[in-house]
PDB file of N, CA and C and ligand atoms in Angstrom:
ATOM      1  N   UNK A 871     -24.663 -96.116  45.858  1.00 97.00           N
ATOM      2  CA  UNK A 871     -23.743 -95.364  45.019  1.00 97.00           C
ATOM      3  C   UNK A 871     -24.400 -95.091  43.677  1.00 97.00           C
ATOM      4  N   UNK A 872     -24.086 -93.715  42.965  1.00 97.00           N
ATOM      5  CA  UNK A 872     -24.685 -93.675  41.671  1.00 97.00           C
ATOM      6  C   UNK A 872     -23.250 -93.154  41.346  1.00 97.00           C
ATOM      7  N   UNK A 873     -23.219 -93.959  39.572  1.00 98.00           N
ATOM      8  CA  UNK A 873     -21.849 -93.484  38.912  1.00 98.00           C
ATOM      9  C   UNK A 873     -22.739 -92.566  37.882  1.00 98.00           C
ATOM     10  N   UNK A 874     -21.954 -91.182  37.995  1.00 97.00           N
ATOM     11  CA  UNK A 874     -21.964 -90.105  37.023  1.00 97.00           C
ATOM     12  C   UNK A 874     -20.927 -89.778  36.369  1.00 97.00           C
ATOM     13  N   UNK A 875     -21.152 -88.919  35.622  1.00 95.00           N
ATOM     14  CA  UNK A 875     -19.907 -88.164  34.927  1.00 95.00           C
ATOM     15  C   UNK A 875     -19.429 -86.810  35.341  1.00 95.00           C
ATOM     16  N   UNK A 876     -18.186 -86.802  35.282  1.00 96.00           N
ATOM     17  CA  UNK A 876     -17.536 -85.295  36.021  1.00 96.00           C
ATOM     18  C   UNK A 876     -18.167 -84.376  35.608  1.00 96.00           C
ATOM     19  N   UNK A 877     -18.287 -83.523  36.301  1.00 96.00           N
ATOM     20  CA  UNK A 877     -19.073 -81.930  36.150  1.00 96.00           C
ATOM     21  C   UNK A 877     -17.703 -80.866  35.379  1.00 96.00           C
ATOM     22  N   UNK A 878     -16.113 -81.266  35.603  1.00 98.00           N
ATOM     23  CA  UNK A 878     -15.498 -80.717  35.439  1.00 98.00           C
ATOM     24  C   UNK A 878     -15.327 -80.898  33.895  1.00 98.00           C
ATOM     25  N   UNK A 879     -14.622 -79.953  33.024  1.00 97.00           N
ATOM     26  CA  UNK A 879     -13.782 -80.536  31.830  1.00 97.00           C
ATOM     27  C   UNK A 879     -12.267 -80.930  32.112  1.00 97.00           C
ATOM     28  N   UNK A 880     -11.944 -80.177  32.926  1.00 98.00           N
ATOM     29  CA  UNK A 880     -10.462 -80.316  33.249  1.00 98.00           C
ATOM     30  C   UNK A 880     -10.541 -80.336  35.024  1.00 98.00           C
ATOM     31  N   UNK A 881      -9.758 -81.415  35.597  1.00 98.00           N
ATOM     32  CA  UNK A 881      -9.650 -81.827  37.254  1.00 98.00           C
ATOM     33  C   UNK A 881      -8.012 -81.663  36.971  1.00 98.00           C
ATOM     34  N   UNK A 882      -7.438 -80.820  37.566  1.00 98.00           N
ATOM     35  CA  UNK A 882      -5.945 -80.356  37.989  1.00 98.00           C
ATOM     36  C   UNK A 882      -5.868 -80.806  39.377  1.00 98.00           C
ATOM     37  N   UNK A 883      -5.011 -82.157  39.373  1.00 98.00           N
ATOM     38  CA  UNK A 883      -4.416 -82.758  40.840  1.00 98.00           C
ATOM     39  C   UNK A 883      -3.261 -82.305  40.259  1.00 98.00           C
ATOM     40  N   UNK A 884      -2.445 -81.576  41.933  1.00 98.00           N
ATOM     41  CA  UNK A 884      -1.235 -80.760  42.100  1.00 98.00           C
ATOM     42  C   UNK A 884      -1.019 -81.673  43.551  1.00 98.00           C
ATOM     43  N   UNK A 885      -0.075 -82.746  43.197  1.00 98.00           N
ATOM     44  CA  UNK A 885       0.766 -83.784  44.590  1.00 98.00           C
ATOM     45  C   UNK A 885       0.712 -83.034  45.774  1.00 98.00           C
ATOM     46  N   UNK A 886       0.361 -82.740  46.923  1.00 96.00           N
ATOM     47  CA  UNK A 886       1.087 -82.258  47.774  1.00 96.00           C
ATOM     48  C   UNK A 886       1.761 -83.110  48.715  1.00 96.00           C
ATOM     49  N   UNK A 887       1.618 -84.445  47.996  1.00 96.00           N
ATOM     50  CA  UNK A 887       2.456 -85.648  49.944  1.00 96.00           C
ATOM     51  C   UNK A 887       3.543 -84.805  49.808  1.00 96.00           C
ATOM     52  N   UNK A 888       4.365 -85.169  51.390  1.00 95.00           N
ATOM     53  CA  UNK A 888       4.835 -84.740  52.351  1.00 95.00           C
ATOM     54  C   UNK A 888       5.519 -85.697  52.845  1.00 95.00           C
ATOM     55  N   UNK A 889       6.633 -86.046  52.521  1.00 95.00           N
ATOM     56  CA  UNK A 889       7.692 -87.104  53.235  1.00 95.00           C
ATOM     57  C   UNK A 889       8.549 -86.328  54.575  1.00 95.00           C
ATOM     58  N   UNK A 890       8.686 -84.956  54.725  1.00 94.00           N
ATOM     59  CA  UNK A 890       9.276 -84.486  55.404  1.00 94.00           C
ATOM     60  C   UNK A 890      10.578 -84.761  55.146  1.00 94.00           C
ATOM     61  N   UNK A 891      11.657 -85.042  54.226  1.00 91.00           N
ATOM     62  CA  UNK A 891      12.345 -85.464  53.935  1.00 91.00           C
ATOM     63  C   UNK A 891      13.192 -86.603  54.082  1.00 91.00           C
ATOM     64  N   UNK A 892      12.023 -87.693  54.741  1.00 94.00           N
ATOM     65  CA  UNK A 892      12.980 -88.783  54.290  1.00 94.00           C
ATOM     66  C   UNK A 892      13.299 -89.230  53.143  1.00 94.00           C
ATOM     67  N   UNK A 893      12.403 -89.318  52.305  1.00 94.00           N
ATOM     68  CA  UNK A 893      12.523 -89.546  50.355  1.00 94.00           C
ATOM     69  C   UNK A 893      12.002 -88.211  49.976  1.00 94.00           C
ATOM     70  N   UNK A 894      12.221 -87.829  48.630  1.00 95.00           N
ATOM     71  CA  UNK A 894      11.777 -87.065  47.470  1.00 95.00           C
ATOM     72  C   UNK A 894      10.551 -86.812  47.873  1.00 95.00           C
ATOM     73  N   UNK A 895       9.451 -86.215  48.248  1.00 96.00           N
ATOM     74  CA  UNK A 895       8.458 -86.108  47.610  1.00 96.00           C
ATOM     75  C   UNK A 895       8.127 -84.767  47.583  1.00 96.00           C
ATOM     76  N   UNK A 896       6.873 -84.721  46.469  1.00 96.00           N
ATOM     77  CA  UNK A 896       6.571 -83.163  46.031  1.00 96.00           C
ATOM     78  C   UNK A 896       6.258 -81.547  46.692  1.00 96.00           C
ATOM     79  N   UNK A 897       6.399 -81.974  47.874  1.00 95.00           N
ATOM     80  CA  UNK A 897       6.175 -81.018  48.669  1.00 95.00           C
ATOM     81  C   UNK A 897       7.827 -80.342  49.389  1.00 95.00           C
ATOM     82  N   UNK A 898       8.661 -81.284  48.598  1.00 94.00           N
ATOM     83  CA  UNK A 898       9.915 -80.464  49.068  1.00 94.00           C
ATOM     84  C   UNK A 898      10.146 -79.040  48.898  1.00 94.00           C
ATOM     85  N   UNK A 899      10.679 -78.476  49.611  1.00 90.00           N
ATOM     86  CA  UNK A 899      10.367 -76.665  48.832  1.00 90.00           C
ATOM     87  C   UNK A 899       9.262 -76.225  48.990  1.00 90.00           C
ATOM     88  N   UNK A 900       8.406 -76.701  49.152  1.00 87.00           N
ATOM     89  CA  UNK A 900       7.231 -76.287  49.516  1.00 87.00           C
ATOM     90  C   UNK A 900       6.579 -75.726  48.239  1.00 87.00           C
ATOM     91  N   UNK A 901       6.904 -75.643  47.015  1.00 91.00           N
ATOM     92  CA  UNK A 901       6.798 -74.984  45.893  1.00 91.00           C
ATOM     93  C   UNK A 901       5.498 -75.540  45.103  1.00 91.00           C
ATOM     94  N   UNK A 902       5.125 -76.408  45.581  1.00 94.00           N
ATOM     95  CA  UNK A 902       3.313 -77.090  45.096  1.00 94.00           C
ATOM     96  C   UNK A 902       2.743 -76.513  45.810  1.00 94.00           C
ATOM     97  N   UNK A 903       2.969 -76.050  47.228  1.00 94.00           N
ATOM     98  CA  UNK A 903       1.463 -75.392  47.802  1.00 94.00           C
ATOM     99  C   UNK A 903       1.523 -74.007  46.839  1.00 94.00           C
ATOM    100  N   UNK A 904       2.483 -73.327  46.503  1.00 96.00           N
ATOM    101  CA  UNK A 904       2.364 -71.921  46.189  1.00 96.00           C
ATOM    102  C   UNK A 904       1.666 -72.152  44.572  1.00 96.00           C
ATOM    103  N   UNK A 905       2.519 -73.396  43.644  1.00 97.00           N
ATOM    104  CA  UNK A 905       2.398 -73.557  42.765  1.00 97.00           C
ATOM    105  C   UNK A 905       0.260 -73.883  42.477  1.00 97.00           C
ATOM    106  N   UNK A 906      -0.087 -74.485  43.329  1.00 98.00           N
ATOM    107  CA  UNK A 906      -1.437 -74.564  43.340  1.00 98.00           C
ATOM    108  C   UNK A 906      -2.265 -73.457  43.665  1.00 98.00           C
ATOM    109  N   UNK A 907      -1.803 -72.671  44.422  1.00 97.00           N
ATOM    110  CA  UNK A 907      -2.252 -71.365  45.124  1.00 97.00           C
ATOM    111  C   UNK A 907      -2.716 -70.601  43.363  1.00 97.00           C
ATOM    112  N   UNK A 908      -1.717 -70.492  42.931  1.00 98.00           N
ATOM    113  CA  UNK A 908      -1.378 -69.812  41.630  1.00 98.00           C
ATOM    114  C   UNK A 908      -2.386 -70.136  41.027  1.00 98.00           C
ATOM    115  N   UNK A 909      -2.205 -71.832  40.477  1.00 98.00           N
ATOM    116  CA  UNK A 909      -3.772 -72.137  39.784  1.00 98.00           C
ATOM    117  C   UNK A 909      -4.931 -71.661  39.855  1.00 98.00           C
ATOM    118  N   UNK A 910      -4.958 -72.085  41.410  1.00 98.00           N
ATOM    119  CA  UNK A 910      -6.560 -71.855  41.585  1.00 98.00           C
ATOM    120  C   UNK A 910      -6.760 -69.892  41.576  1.00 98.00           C
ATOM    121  N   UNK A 911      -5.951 -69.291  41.574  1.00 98.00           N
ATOM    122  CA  UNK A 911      -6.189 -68.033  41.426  1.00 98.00           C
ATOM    123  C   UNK A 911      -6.275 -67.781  39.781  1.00 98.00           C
ATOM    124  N   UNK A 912      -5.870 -68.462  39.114  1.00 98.00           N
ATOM    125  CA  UNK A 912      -5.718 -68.018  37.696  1.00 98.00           C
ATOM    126  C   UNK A 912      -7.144 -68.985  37.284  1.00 98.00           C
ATOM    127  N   UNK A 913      -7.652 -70.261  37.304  1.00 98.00           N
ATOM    128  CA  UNK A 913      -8.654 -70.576  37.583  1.00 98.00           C
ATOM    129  C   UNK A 913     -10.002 -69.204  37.758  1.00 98.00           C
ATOM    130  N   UNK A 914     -10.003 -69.265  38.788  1.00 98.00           N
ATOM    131  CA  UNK A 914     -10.845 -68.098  39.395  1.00 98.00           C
ATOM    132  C   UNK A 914     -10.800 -66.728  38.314  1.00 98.00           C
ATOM    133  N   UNK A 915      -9.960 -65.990  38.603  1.00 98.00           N
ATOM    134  CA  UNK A 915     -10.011 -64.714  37.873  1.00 98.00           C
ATOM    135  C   UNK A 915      -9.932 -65.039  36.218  1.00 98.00           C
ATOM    136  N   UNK A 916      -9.763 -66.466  35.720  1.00 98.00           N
ATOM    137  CA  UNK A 916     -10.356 -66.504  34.515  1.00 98.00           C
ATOM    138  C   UNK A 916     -11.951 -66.801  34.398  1.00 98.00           C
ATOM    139  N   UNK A 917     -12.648 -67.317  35.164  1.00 98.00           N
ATOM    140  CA  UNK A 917     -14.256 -67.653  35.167  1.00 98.00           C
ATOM    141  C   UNK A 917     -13.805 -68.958  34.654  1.00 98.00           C
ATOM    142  N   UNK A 918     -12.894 -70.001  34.918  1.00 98.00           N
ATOM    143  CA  UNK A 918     -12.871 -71.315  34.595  1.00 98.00           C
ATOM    144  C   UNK A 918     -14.039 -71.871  35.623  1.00 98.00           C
ATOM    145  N   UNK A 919     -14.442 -71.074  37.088  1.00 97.00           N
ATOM    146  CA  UNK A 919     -14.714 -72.084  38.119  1.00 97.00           C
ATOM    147  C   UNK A 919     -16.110 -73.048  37.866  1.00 97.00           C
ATOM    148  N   UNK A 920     -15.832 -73.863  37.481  1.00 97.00           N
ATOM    149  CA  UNK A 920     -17.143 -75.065  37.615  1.00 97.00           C
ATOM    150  C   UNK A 920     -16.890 -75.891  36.350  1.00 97.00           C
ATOM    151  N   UNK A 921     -15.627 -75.188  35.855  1.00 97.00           N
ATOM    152  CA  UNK A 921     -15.683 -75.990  34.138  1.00 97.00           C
ATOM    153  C   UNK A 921     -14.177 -76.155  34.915  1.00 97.00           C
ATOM    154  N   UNK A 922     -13.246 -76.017  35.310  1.00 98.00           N
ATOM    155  CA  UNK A 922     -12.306 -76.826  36.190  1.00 98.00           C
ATOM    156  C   UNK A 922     -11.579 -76.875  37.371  1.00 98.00           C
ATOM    157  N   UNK A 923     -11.285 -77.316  38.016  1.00 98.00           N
ATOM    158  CA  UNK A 923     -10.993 -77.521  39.514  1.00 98.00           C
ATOM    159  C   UNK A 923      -9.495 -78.011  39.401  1.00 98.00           C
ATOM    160  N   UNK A 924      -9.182 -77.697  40.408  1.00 98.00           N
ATOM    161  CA  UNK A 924      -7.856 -77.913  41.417  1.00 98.00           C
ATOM    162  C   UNK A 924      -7.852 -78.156  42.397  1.00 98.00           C
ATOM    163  N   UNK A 925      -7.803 -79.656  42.775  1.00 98.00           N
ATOM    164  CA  UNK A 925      -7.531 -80.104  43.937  1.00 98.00           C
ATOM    165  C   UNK A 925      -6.442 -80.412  44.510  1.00 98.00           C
ATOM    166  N   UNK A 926      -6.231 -81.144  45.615  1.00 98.00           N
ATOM    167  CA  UNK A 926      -4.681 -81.023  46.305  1.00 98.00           C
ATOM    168  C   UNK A 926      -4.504 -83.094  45.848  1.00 98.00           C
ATOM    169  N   UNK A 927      -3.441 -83.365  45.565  1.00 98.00           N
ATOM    170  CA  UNK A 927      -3.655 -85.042  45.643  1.00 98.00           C
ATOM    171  C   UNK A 927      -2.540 -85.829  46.738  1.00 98.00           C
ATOM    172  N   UNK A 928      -2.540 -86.817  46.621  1.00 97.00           N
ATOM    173  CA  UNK A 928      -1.631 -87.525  47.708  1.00 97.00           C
ATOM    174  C   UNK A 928      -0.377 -88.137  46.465  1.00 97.00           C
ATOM    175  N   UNK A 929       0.223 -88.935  47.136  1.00 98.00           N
ATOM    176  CA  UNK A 929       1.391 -89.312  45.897  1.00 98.00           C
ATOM    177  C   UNK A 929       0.726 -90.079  44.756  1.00 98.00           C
ATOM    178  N   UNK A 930       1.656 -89.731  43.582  1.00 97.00           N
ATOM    179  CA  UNK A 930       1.012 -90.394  42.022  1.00 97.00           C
ATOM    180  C   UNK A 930       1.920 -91.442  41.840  1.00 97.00           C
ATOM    181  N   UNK A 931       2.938 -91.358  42.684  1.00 97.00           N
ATOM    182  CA  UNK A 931       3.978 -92.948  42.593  1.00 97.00           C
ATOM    183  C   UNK A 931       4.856 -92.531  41.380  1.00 97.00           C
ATOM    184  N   UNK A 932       5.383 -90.884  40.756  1.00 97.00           N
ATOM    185  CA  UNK A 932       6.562 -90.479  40.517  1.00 97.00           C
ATOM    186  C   UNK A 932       7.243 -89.618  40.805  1.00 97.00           C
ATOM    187  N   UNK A 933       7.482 -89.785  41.894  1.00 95.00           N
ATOM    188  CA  UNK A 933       7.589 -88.977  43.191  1.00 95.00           C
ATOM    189  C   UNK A 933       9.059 -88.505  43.328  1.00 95.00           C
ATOM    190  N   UNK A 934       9.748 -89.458  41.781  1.00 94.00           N
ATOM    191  CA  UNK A 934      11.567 -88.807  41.362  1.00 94.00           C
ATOM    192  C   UNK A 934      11.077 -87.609  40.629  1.00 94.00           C
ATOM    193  N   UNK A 935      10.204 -87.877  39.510  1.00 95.00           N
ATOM    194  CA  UNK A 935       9.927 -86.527  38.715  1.00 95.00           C
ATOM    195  C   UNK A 935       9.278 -85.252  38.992  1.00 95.00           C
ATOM    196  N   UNK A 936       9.242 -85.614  40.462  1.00 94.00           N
ATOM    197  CA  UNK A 936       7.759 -84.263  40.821  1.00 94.00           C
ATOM    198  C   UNK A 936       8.711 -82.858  40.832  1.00 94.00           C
ATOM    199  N   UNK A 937       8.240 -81.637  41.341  1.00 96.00           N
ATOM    200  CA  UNK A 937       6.496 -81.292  42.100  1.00 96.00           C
ATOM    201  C   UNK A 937       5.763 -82.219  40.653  1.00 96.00           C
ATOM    202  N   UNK A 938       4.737 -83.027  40.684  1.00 98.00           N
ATOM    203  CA  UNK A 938       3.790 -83.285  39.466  1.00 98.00           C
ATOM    204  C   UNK A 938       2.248 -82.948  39.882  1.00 98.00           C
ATOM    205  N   UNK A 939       2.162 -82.257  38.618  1.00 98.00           N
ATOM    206  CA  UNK A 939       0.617 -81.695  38.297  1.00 98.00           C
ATOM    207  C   UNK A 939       0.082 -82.643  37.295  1.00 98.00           C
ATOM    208  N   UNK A 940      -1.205 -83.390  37.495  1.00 98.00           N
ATOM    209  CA  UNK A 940      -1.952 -83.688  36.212  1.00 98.00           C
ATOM    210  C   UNK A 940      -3.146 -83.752  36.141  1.00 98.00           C
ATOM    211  N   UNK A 941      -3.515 -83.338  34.798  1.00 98.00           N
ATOM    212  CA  UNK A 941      -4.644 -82.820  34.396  1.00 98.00           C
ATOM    213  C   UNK A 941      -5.669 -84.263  33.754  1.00 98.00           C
ATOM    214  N   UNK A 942      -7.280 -83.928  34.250  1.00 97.00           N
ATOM    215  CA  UNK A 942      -7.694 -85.242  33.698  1.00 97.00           C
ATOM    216  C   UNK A 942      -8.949 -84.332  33.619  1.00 97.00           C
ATOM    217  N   UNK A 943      -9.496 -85.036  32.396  1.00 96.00           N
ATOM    218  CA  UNK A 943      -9.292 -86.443  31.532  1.00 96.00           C
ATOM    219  C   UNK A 943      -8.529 -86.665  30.504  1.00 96.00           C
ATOM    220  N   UNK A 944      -7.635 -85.390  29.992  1.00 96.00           N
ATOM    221  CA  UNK A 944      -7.245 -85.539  29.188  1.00 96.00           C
ATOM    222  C   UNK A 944      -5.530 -85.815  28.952  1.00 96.00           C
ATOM    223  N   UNK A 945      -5.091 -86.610  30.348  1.00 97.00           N
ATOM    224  CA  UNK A 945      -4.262 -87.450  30.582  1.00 97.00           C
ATOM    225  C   UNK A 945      -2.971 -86.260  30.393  1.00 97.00           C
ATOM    226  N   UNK A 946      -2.687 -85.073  30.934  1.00 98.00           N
ATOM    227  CA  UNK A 946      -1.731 -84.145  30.937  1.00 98.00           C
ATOM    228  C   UNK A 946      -0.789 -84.318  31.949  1.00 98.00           C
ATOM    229  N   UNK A 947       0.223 -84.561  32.143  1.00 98.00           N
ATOM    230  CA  UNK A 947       1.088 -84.971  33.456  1.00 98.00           C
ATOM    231  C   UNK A 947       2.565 -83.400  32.938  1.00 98.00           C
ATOM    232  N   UNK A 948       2.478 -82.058  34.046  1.00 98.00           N
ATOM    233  CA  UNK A 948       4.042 -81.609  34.134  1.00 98.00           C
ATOM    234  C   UNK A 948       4.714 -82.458  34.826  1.00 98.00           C
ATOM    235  N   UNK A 949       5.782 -82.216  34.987  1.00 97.00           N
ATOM    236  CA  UNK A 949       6.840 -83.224  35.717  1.00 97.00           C
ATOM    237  C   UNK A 949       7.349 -82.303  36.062  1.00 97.00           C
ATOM    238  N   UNK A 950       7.862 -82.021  37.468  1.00 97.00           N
ATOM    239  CA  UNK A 950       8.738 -80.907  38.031  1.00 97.00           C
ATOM    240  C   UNK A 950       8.552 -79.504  37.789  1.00 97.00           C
ATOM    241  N   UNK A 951       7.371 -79.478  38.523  1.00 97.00           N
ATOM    242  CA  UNK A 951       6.679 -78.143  38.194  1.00 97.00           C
ATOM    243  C   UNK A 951       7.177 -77.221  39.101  1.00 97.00           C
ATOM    244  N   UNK A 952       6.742 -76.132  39.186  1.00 96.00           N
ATOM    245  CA  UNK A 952       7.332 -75.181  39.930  1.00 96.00           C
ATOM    246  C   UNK A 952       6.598 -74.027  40.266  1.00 96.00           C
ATOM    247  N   UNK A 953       6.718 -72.582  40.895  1.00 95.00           N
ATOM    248  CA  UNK A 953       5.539 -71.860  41.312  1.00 95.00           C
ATOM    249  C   UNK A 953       5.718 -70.830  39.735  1.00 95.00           C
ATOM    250  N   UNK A 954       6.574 -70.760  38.899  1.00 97.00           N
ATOM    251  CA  UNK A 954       7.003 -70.191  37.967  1.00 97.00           C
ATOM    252  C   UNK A 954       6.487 -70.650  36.908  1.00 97.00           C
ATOM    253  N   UNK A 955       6.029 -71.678  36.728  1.00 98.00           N
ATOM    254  CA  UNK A 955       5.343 -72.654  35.397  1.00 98.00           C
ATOM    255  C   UNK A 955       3.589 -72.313  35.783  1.00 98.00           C
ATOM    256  N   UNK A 956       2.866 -71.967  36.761  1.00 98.00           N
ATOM    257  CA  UNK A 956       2.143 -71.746  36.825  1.00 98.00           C
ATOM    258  C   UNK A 956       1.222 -70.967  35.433  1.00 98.00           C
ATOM    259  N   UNK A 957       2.107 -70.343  34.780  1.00 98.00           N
ATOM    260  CA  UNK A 957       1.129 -69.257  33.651  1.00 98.00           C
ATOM    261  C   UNK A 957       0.979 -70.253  32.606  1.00 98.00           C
ATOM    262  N   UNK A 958       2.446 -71.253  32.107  1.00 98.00           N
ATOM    263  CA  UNK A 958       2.309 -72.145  31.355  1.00 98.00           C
ATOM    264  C   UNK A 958       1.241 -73.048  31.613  1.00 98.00           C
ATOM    265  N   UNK A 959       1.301 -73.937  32.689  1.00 98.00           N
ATOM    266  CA  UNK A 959       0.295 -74.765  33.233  1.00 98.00           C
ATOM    267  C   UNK A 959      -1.112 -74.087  32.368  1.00 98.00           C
ATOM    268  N   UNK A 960      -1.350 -73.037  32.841  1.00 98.00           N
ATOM    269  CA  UNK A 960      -2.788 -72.151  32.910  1.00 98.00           C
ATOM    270  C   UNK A 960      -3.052 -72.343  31.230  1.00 98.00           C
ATOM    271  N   UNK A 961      -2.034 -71.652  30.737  1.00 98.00           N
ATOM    272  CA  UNK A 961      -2.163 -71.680  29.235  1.00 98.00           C
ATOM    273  C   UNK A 961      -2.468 -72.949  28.560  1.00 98.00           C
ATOM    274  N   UNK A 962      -1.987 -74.064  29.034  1.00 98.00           N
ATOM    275  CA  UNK A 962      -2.440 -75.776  28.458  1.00 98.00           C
ATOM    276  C   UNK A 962      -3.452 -75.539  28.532  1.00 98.00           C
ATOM    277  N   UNK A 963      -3.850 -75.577  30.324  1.00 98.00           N
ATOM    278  CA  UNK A 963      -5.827 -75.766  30.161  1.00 98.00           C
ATOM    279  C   UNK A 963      -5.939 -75.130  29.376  1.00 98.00           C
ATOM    280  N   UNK A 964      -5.939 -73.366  29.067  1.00 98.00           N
ATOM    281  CA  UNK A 964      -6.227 -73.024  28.303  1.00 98.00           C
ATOM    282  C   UNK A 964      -6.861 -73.574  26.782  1.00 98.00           C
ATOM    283  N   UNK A 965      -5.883 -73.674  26.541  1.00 97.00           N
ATOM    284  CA  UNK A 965      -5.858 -75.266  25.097  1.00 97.00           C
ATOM    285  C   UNK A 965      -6.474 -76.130  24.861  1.00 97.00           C
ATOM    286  N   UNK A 966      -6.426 -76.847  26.618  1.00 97.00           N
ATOM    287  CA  UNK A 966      -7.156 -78.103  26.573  1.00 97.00           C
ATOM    288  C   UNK A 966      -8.641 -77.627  26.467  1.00 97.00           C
ATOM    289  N   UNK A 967      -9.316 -76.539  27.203  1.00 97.00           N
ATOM    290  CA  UNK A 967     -10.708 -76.406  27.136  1.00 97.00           C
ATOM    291  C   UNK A 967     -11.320 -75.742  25.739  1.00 97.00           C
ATOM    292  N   UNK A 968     -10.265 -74.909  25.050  1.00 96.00           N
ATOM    293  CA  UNK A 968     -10.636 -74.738  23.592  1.00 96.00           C
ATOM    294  C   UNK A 968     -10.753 -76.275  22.814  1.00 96.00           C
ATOM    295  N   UNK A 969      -9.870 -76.674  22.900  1.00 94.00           N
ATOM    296  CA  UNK A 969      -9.662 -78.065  22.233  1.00 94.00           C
ATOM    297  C   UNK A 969     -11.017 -78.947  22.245  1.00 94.00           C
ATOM    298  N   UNK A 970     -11.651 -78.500  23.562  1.00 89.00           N
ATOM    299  CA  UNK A 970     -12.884 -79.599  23.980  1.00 89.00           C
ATOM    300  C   UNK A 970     -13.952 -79.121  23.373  1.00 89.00           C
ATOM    301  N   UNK A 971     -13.885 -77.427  23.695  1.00 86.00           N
ATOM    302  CA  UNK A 971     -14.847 -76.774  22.984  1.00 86.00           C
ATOM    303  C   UNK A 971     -15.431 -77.303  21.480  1.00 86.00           C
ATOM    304  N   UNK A 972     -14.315 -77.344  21.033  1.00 89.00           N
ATOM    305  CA  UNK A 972     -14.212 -77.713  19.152  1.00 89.00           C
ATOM    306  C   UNK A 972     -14.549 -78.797  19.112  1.00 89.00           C
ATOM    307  N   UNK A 973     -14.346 -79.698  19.929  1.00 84.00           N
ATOM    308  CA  UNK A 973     -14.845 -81.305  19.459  1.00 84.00           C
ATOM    309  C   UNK A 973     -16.323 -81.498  20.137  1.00 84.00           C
ATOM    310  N   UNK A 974     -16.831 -80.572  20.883  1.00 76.00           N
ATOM    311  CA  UNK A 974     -18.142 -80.787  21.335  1.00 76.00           C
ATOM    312  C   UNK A 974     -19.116 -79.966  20.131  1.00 76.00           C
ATOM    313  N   UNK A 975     -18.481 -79.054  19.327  1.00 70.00           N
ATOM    314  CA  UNK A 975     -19.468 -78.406  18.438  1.00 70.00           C
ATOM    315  C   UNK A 975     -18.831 -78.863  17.411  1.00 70.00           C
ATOM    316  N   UNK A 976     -18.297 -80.102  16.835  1.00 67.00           N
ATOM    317  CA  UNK A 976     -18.137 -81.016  15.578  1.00 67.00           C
ATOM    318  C   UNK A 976     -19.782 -81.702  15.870  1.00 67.00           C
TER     319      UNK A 976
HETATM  320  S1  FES B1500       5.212 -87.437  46.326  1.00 94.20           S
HETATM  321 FE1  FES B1500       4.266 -86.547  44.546  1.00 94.20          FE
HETATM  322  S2  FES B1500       4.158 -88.228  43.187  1.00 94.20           S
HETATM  323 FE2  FES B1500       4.935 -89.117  45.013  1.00 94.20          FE
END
């Protein structure tokens, strides 16, 4: 094993477990697959790709507050996201990668 450091600035895990409805979980509605769909398209057609990713995750264990999206490293958690919050979502990173920008050229 070799430990490195992320290639990403921003890693967007978007829950997708799947209880099928015996409990809550984020995939009720189905509104995280679309809601991720969204990302990674807004991702893409911004030229984010290689400076951040969107992957799919398994449960985060708040699985009352979901759909949940969170953003790392810089510890961003939505809570009950939706395919409609998608532009907002986009706009944080947004933020977050200016934000990084500025503290890497301090
Ligand atoms: S099912 Fe998404 S946090 Fe548990």
């Amino acid at each position: 094993m070799k430990k490195e450091t992320s290639p990403y600035t921003c890693h967007v895990f978007v829950c997708t477990n799947d209880r099928h409805g015996e409990r809550k979980s984020c995939a009720d509605g189905n509104g995280n697959a679309r809601l991720k769909e969204h990302l990674k398209n807004g991702v893409q057609s911004r030229g984010w790709k290689g400076r951040v990713r969107v992957s799919s995750a398994g449960c985060m264990g708040l699985c009352g507050r979901g759909p949940n999206v969170m953003v790392y490293p810089q510890k961003v958690w939505f809570a009950g996201a939706s395919p409609e919050d998608g532009e907002k979502i986009l706009g944080e990173i947004a933020r977050l990668l200016s934000a990084e920008e500025e503290g890497a050229t301090r």
